[in-house]
PDB file of C-alpha atoms in Angstrom:
ATOM      1  CA  MET J 584     118.944 -56.329 -68.547  1.00  0.00           C
ATOM      2  CA  ALA J 585     119.898 -52.962 -67.128  1.00  0.00           C
ATOM      3  CA  GLU J 586     117.132 -50.742 -66.564  1.00  0.00           C
ATOM      4  CA  LYS J 587     117.620 -47.305 -68.058  1.00  0.00           C
ATOM      5  CA  THR J 588     117.116 -44.378 -65.599  1.00  0.00           C
ATOM      6  CA  HIS J 589     116.578 -40.677 -67.047  1.00  0.00           C
ATOM      7  CA  GLN J 590     116.758 -38.160 -64.497  1.00  0.00           C
ATOM      8  CA  VAL J 591     114.419 -35.093 -65.525  1.00  0.00           C
ATOM      9  CA  GLN J 592     115.481 -31.659 -64.648  1.00  0.00           C
ATOM     10  CA  GLU J 593     112.010 -29.635 -64.037  1.00  0.00           C
ATOM     11  CA  PHE J 594     112.494 -25.047 -63.899  1.00  0.00           C
ATOM     12  CA  SER J 595     111.384 -22.283 -64.784  1.00  0.00           C
ATOM     13  CA  SER J 596     112.168 -19.539 -66.865  1.00  0.00           C
ATOM     14  CA  ALA J 597     111.361 -17.454 -63.975  1.00  0.00           C
ATOM     15  CA  ARG J 598     114.425 -19.357 -61.871  1.00  0.00           C
ATOM     16  CA  GLN J 599     115.532 -15.244 -63.115  1.00  0.00           C
ATOM     17  CA  ASN J 600     112.371 -13.712 -62.921  1.00  0.00           C
ATOM     18  CA  HIS J 601     110.121 -13.479 -59.497  1.00  0.00           C
ATOM     19  CA  ALA J 602     109.415 -11.623 -56.439  1.00  0.00           C
ATOM     20  CA  SER J 603     108.160 -12.377 -52.810  1.00  0.00           C
ATOM     21  CA  VAL J 604     106.021  -9.366 -51.955  1.00  0.00           C
ATOM     22  CA  PHE J 605     103.520  -8.671 -49.358  1.00  0.00           C
ATOM     23  CA  VAL J 606     100.982  -6.289 -51.061  1.00  0.00           C
ATOM     24  CA  ASP J 607      98.881  -4.139 -48.379  1.00  0.00           C
ATOM     25  CA  LEU J 608      95.853  -2.747 -50.384  1.00  0.00           C
ATOM     26  CA  THR J 609      94.478  -1.082 -47.607  1.00  0.00           C
ATOM     27  CA  LYS J 610      97.774   1.444 -47.926  1.00  0.00           C
ATOM     28  CA  GLY J 611      98.697   1.034 -51.135  1.00  0.00           C
ATOM     29  CA  ARG J 612     102.019  -0.226 -49.921  1.00  0.00           C
ATOM     30  CA  VAL J 613     104.356  -2.890 -51.207  1.00  0.00           C
ATOM     31  CA  THR J 614     106.924  -4.960 -49.023  1.00  0.00           C
ATOM     32  CA  LYS J 615     109.492  -7.211 -51.303  1.00  0.00           C
ATOM     33  CA  LEU J 616     110.318 -10.172 -48.915  1.00  0.00           C
ATOM     34  CA  HIS J 617     114.052 -11.322 -49.317  1.00  0.00           C
ATOM     35  CA  ASP J 618     114.398 -13.586 -46.458  1.00  0.00           C
ATOM     36  CA  PRO J 619     113.552 -17.249 -47.742  1.00  0.00           C
ATOM     37  CA  GLY J 620     112.047 -17.722 -44.377  1.00  0.00           C
ATOM     38  CA  ALA J 621     109.677 -14.856 -44.359  1.00  0.00           C
ATOM     39  CA  ALA J 622     107.058 -16.262 -47.207  1.00  0.00           C
ATOM     40  CA  HIS J 623     106.553 -18.637 -44.138  1.00  0.00           C
ATOM     41  CA  ASP J 624     106.607 -15.785 -41.710  1.00  0.00           C
ATOM     42  CA  LEU J 625     103.605 -14.126 -43.435  1.00  0.00           C
ATOM     43  CA  ALA J 626     102.029 -17.207 -44.413  1.00  0.00           C
ATOM     44  CA  ASP J 627     101.352 -18.095 -40.155  1.00  0.00           C
ATOM     45  CA  LYS J 628     100.192 -14.115 -40.120  1.00  0.00           C
ATOM     46  CA  ILE J 629      98.181 -14.079 -42.883  1.00  0.00           C
ATOM     47  CA  ARG J 630      96.391 -17.551 -41.557  1.00  0.00           C
ATOM     48  CA  ARG J 631      96.108 -15.787 -37.867  1.00  0.00           C
ATOM     49  CA  GLN J 632      93.792 -13.205 -39.120  1.00  0.00           C
ATOM     50  CA  GLN J 633      92.290 -15.038 -41.166  1.00  0.00           C
ATOM     51  CA  GLN J 634      90.863 -16.964 -37.836  1.00  0.00           C
ATOM     52  CA  VAL J 635      90.202 -13.646 -36.153  1.00  0.00           C
ATOM     53  CA  LEU J 636      87.592 -12.666 -39.153  1.00  0.00           C
ATOM     54  CA  GLY J 637      86.033 -15.514 -39.216  1.00  0.00           C
ATOM     55  CA  VAL J 638      86.881 -15.925 -42.914  1.00  0.00           C
ATOM     56  CA  ARG J 639      85.798 -18.778 -44.742  1.00  0.00           C
ATOM     57  CA  PHE J 640      86.846 -19.478 -48.435  1.00  0.00           C
ATOM     58  CA  VAL J 641      83.972 -21.245 -50.012  1.00  0.00           C
ATOM     59  CA  SER J 642      84.013 -22.867 -53.498  1.00  0.00           C
ATOM     60  CA  ARG J 643      81.940 -21.457 -56.590  1.00  0.00           C
ATOM     61  CA  PRO J 644      78.906 -24.439 -56.903  1.00  0.00           C
ATOM     62  CA  ALA J 645      78.988 -25.768 -60.810  1.00  0.00           C
ATOM     63  CA  ALA J 646      76.392 -23.773 -63.292  1.00  0.00           C
TER      64      ALA J 646
ATOM     65  CA  VAL W1192     104.198  -7.749 -70.606  1.00  0.00           C
ATOM     66  CA  ARG W1193     100.802  -9.946 -70.434  1.00  0.00           C
ATOM     67  CA  VAL W1194      99.043 -11.634 -67.299  1.00  0.00           C
ATOM     68  CA  GLN W1195      99.305 -15.283 -68.164  1.00  0.00           C
ATOM     69  CA  LEU W1196      97.459 -16.274 -64.460  1.00  0.00           C
ATOM     70  CA  ALA W1197      96.303 -14.604 -61.592  1.00  0.00           C
ATOM     71  CA  VAL W1198      95.090 -16.257 -58.895  1.00  0.00           C
ATOM     72  CA  LEU W1199      93.808 -15.889 -55.222  1.00  0.00           C
ATOM     73  CA  ALA W1200      95.095 -18.862 -52.611  1.00  0.00           C
ATOM     74  CA  ARG W1201      95.395 -20.174 -49.087  1.00  0.00           C
ATOM     75  CA  TYR W1202      99.311 -19.825 -50.074  1.00  0.00           C
ATOM     76  CA  ALA W1203     100.921 -19.341 -52.326  1.00  0.00           C
ATOM     77  CA  GLU W1204     105.269 -18.435 -53.133  1.00  0.00           C
ATOM     78  CA  VAL W1205     107.485 -18.904 -55.494  1.00  0.00           C
ATOM     79  CA  GLU W1206     110.456 -21.582 -55.003  1.00  0.00           C
ATOM     80  CA  GLU W1207     113.540 -19.827 -55.497  1.00  0.00           C
ATOM     81  CA  GLN W1208     115.529 -21.758 -56.509  1.00  0.00           C
ATOM     82  CA  MET W1209     113.808 -23.310 -59.768  1.00  0.00           C
ATOM     83  CA  GLY W1210     111.278 -20.020 -60.211  1.00  0.00           C
ATOM     84  CA  LEU W1211     108.337 -22.249 -59.710  1.00  0.00           C
ATOM     85  CA  LEU W1212     105.105 -21.236 -57.743  1.00  0.00           C
ATOM     86  CA  ASN W1213     104.028 -23.397 -55.023  1.00  0.00           C
ATOM     87  CA  LEU W1214     100.085 -22.834 -55.014  1.00  0.00           C
ATOM     88  CA  THR W1215      97.460 -24.415 -52.444  1.00  0.00           C
ATOM     89  CA  GLY W1216      94.043 -24.173 -52.734  1.00  0.00           C
ATOM     90  CA  ALA W1217      94.542 -21.807 -55.585  1.00  0.00           C
ATOM     91  CA  GLY W1218      91.039 -20.545 -57.276  1.00  0.00           C
ATOM     92  CA  ILE W1219      89.418 -19.175 -54.471  1.00  0.00           C
ATOM     93  CA  ASP W1220      86.823 -16.789 -55.560  1.00  0.00           C
ATOM     94  CA  ILE W1221      84.216 -16.634 -52.641  1.00  0.00           C
ATOM     95  CA  PHE W1222      85.301 -14.988 -49.299  1.00  0.00           C
ATOM     96  CA  GLY W1223      82.140 -15.485 -45.775  1.00  0.00           C
ATOM     97  CA  VAL W1224      83.211 -12.413 -43.665  1.00  0.00           C
ATOM     98  CA  ARG W1225      81.038 -12.246 -40.172  1.00  0.00           C
ATOM     99  CA  SER W1226      81.286  -8.149 -40.581  1.00  0.00           C
ATOM    100  CA  VAL W1227      82.118  -6.252 -43.142  1.00  0.00           C
ATOM    101  CA  PRO W1228      84.170  -3.610 -43.671  1.00  0.00           C
ATOM    102  CA  ALA W1229      86.758  -6.298 -44.038  1.00  0.00           C
ATOM    103  CA  ASP W1230      90.173  -6.380 -44.677  1.00  0.00           C
ATOM    104  CA  LEU W1231      90.925 -10.158 -46.107  1.00  0.00           C
ATOM    105  CA  PRO W1232      94.226 -11.331 -45.764  1.00  0.00           C
ATOM    106  CA  VAL W1233      95.106 -14.106 -48.270  1.00  0.00           C
ATOM    107  CA  HIS W1234      97.630 -15.494 -50.728  1.00  0.00           C
ATOM    108  CA  PHE W1235      97.892 -13.935 -54.348  1.00  0.00           C
ATOM    109  CA  ALA W1236     100.314 -15.651 -57.343  1.00  0.00           C
ATOM    110  CA  LEU W1237     100.691 -14.171 -60.785  1.00  0.00           C
ATOM    111  CA  GLN W1238     102.761 -15.502 -63.928  1.00  0.00           C
ATOM    112  CA  LEU W1239     103.867 -12.499 -66.282  1.00  0.00           C
ATOM    113  CA  ARG W1240     104.533 -13.301 -69.890  1.00  0.00           C
ATOM    114  CA  PHE W1241     107.086 -11.023 -71.490  1.00  0.00           C
ATOM    115  CA  GLU W1242     108.704 -10.818 -74.931  1.00  0.00           C
ATOM    116  CA  GLU W1243     112.250 -10.950 -75.845  1.00  0.00           C
ATOM    117  CA  GLN W1244     112.019  -7.035 -76.490  1.00  0.00           C
ATOM    118  CA  GLU W1245     110.884  -6.749 -73.058  1.00  0.00           C
ATOM    119  CA  VAL W1246     114.316  -7.761 -71.322  1.00  0.00           C
ATOM    120  CA  GLY W1247     116.006  -5.216 -69.295  1.00  0.00           C
ATOM    121  CA  ILE W1248     112.958  -2.747 -69.478  1.00  0.00           C
ATOM    122  CA  GLU W1249     111.903  -1.905 -65.930  1.00  0.00           C
ATOM    123  CA  ARG W1250     107.831  -2.278 -65.558  1.00  0.00           C
ATOM    124  CA  GLN W1251     105.407  -0.675 -62.974  1.00  0.00           C
ATOM    125  CA  VAL W1252     102.669  -3.862 -62.322  1.00  0.00           C
ATOM    126  CA  THR W1253      99.889  -1.513 -59.901  1.00  0.00           C
ATOM    127  CA  LEU W1254      96.847  -4.138 -58.022  1.00  0.00           C
ATOM    128  CA  ALA W1255      93.678  -2.521 -56.918  1.00  0.00           C
ATOM    129  CA  VAL W1256      90.543  -3.565 -55.652  1.00  0.00           C
ATOM    130  CA  LYS W1257      87.529  -2.481 -57.733  1.00  0.00           C
ATOM    131  CA  GLY W1258      84.150  -2.588 -56.858  1.00  0.00           C
ATOM    132  CA  ALA W1259      81.253  -3.716 -59.126  1.00  0.00           C
ATOM    133  CA  ASP W1260      80.840  -0.204 -60.460  1.00  0.00           C
ATOM    134  CA  LEU W1261      84.579  -0.270 -61.127  1.00  0.00           C
ATOM    135  CA  ALA W1262      84.985   2.219 -58.915  1.00  0.00           C
ATOM    136  CA  VAL W1263      88.451   1.618 -56.886  1.00  0.00           C
ATOM    137  CA  GLU W1264      87.665   0.401 -53.292  1.00  0.00           C
ATOM    138  CA  SER W1265      91.413   0.251 -52.047  1.00  0.00           C
ATOM    139  CA  GLN W1266      94.397   1.776 -52.355  1.00  0.00           C
ATOM    140  CA  PRO W1267      96.814   0.859 -55.703  1.00  0.00           C
ATOM    141  CA  ALA W1268      99.498  -1.007 -55.127  1.00  0.00           C
ATOM    142  CA  SER W1269     102.394  -1.166 -56.743  1.00  0.00           C
ATOM    143  CA  PHE W1270     105.968  -2.528 -57.281  1.00  0.00           C
ATOM    144  CA  SER W1271     108.674  -2.466 -60.513  1.00  0.00           C
ATOM    145  CA  ILE W1272     109.926  -5.626 -62.588  1.00  0.00           C
ATOM    146  CA  THR W1273     112.850  -6.238 -64.818  1.00  0.00           C
ATOM    147  CA  PRO W1274     112.583  -9.402 -66.990  1.00  0.00           C
ATOM    148  CA  GLN W1275     115.673 -10.780 -67.904  1.00  0.00           C
ATOM    149  CA  LEU W1276     116.908 -13.532 -69.875  1.00  0.00           C
ATOM    150  CA  GLY W1277     118.288 -17.308 -68.141  1.00  0.00           C
ATOM    151  CA  PRO W1278     120.627 -19.236 -69.588  1.00  0.00           C
ATOM    152  CA  TYR W1279     118.334 -21.667 -71.400  1.00  0.00           C
ATOM    153  CA  HIS W1280     116.440 -18.748 -73.594  1.00  0.00           C
ATOM    154  CA  ALA W1281     115.683 -19.894 -77.081  1.00  0.00           C
ATOM    155  CA  ALA W1282     115.468 -17.229 -79.420  1.00  0.00           C
ATOM    156  CA  GLY W1283     112.041 -16.031 -80.198  1.00  0.00           C
ATOM    157  CA  TRP W1284     110.786 -17.904 -76.841  1.00  0.00           C
ATOM    158  CA  GLN W1285     108.788 -15.658 -74.117  1.00  0.00           C
ATOM    159  CA  GLY W1286     109.976 -15.575 -70.842  1.00  0.00           C
ATOM    160  CA  ILE W1287     108.580 -15.700 -67.431  1.00  0.00           C
ATOM    161  CA  TYR W1288     108.015 -13.627 -64.392  1.00  0.00           C
ATOM    162  CA  ALA W1289     106.576 -15.129 -61.238  1.00  0.00           C
ATOM    163  CA  VAL W1290     105.342 -13.218 -58.211  1.00  0.00           C
ATOM    164  CA  ALA W1291     103.554 -14.660 -55.061  1.00  0.00           C
ATOM    165  CA  GLY W1292     103.011 -13.849 -51.398  1.00  0.00           C
ATOM    166  CA  GLY W1293     100.290 -12.116 -49.477  1.00  0.00           C
ATOM    167  CA  ILE W1294      97.997  -9.512 -50.097  1.00  0.00           C
ATOM    168  CA  VAL W1295      95.115  -7.581 -48.275  1.00  0.00           C
ATOM    169  CA  LEU W1296      91.905  -6.971 -49.660  1.00  0.00           C
ATOM    170  CA  PRO W1297      89.941  -4.071 -48.364  1.00  0.00           C
ATOM    171  CA  VAL W1298      86.310  -4.642 -49.036  1.00  0.00           C
ATOM    172  CA  THR W1299      83.067  -2.248 -47.841  1.00  0.00           C
ATOM    173  CA  ALA W1300      80.194  -4.428 -48.233  1.00  0.00           C
ATOM    174  CA  ALA W1301      79.202  -8.031 -49.327  1.00  0.00           C
ATOM    175  CA  GLY W1302      78.882  -8.374 -53.064  1.00  0.00           C
ATOM    176  CA  THR W1303      81.197  -8.331 -56.317  1.00  0.00           C
ATOM    177  CA  TYR W1304      85.020  -7.348 -56.636  1.00  0.00           C
ATOM    178  CA  PHE W1305      88.004  -7.224 -58.755  1.00  0.00           C
ATOM    179  CA  LEU W1306      91.576  -7.503 -58.001  1.00  0.00           C
ATOM    180  CA  ASP W1307      93.156  -5.990 -60.916  1.00  0.00           C
ATOM    181  CA  VAL W1308      96.461  -5.914 -62.174  1.00  0.00           C
ATOM    182  CA  MET W1309      97.795  -3.318 -64.312  1.00  0.00           C
ATOM    183  CA  PHE W1310     100.675  -2.126 -66.089  1.00  0.00           C
ATOM    184  CA  ASP W1311     102.550   1.023 -66.409  1.00  0.00           C
ATOM    185  CA  GLY W1312     100.047   3.258 -64.520  1.00  0.00           C
ATOM    186  CA  GLU W1313      97.169   2.470 -67.312  1.00  0.00           C
ATOM    187  CA  SER W1314      94.018   2.439 -65.972  1.00  0.00           C
ATOM    188  CA  GLU W1315      92.775  -1.145 -67.914  1.00  0.00           C
ATOM    189  CA  PRO W1316      93.513  -4.200 -66.120  1.00  0.00           C
ATOM    190  CA  ALA W1317      95.858  -6.566 -67.937  1.00  0.00           C
ATOM    191  CA  GLY W1318      94.434  -9.083 -65.539  1.00  0.00           C
ATOM    192  CA  SER W1319      91.617  -9.378 -63.257  1.00  0.00           C
ATOM    193  CA  VAL W1320      90.228 -11.865 -60.442  1.00  0.00           C
ATOM    194  CA  PRO W1321      86.729 -11.528 -59.950  1.00  0.00           C
ATOM    195  CA  PHE W1322      85.835 -12.155 -56.323  1.00  0.00           C
ATOM    196  CA  GLN W1323      82.843 -12.469 -54.028  1.00  0.00           C
ATOM    197  CA  VAL W1324      81.794 -11.299 -50.392  1.00  0.00           C
ATOM    198  CA  PHE W1325      78.954 -12.978 -48.632  1.00  0.00           C
ATOM    199  CA  LEU W1326      78.180 -12.061 -44.905  1.00  0.00           C
ATOM    200  CA  ASP W1327      78.197 -15.699 -42.815  1.00  0.00           C
ATOM    201  CA  ALA W1328      75.911 -16.111 -40.060  1.00  0.00           C
ATOM    202  CA  GLU W1329      77.803 -18.985 -38.575  1.00  0.00           C
TER     203      GLU W1329
END
């Protein structure tokens, strides 16, 4: 018997409603990112800055 | 418009074609830093929910860092959004606006803070992400 296959489409109504931004609260400035590669460039920049600052993320222990 | 989700994350992006939020390490709420004051670079994501009657109306979204005493610690930063309906909209159903990217959080001392989300110049936050900063000797 042939196996039935179902292709599920998954997406969000935010397809029409989204924004990629960089928010600098030290300067009160928002830059909208239009280039698809900009988000990845930004991620690299943020990762480098975190390393320079020695930022460590800690999860909150359960009470 | 109301805030459905507001989080800090190791990485956050909007998947352009599908409108989905791709999040890694979402839920950061404690930062260890070697010294203060510090400007903390991190990713964030917002998922905003809007009603049909809000479609086509431009809204101002403002983000700001507040200290435990609720005094504003940062320069507030704003951007505008204009919700639209998509082809699959069902009558009476709400829509979603997704925002993701990077954010720099200025902190002056070890302690507790809020990243507040406000709409249209209101001072009362519509959403808030509490976070804590401690001095990390390592």
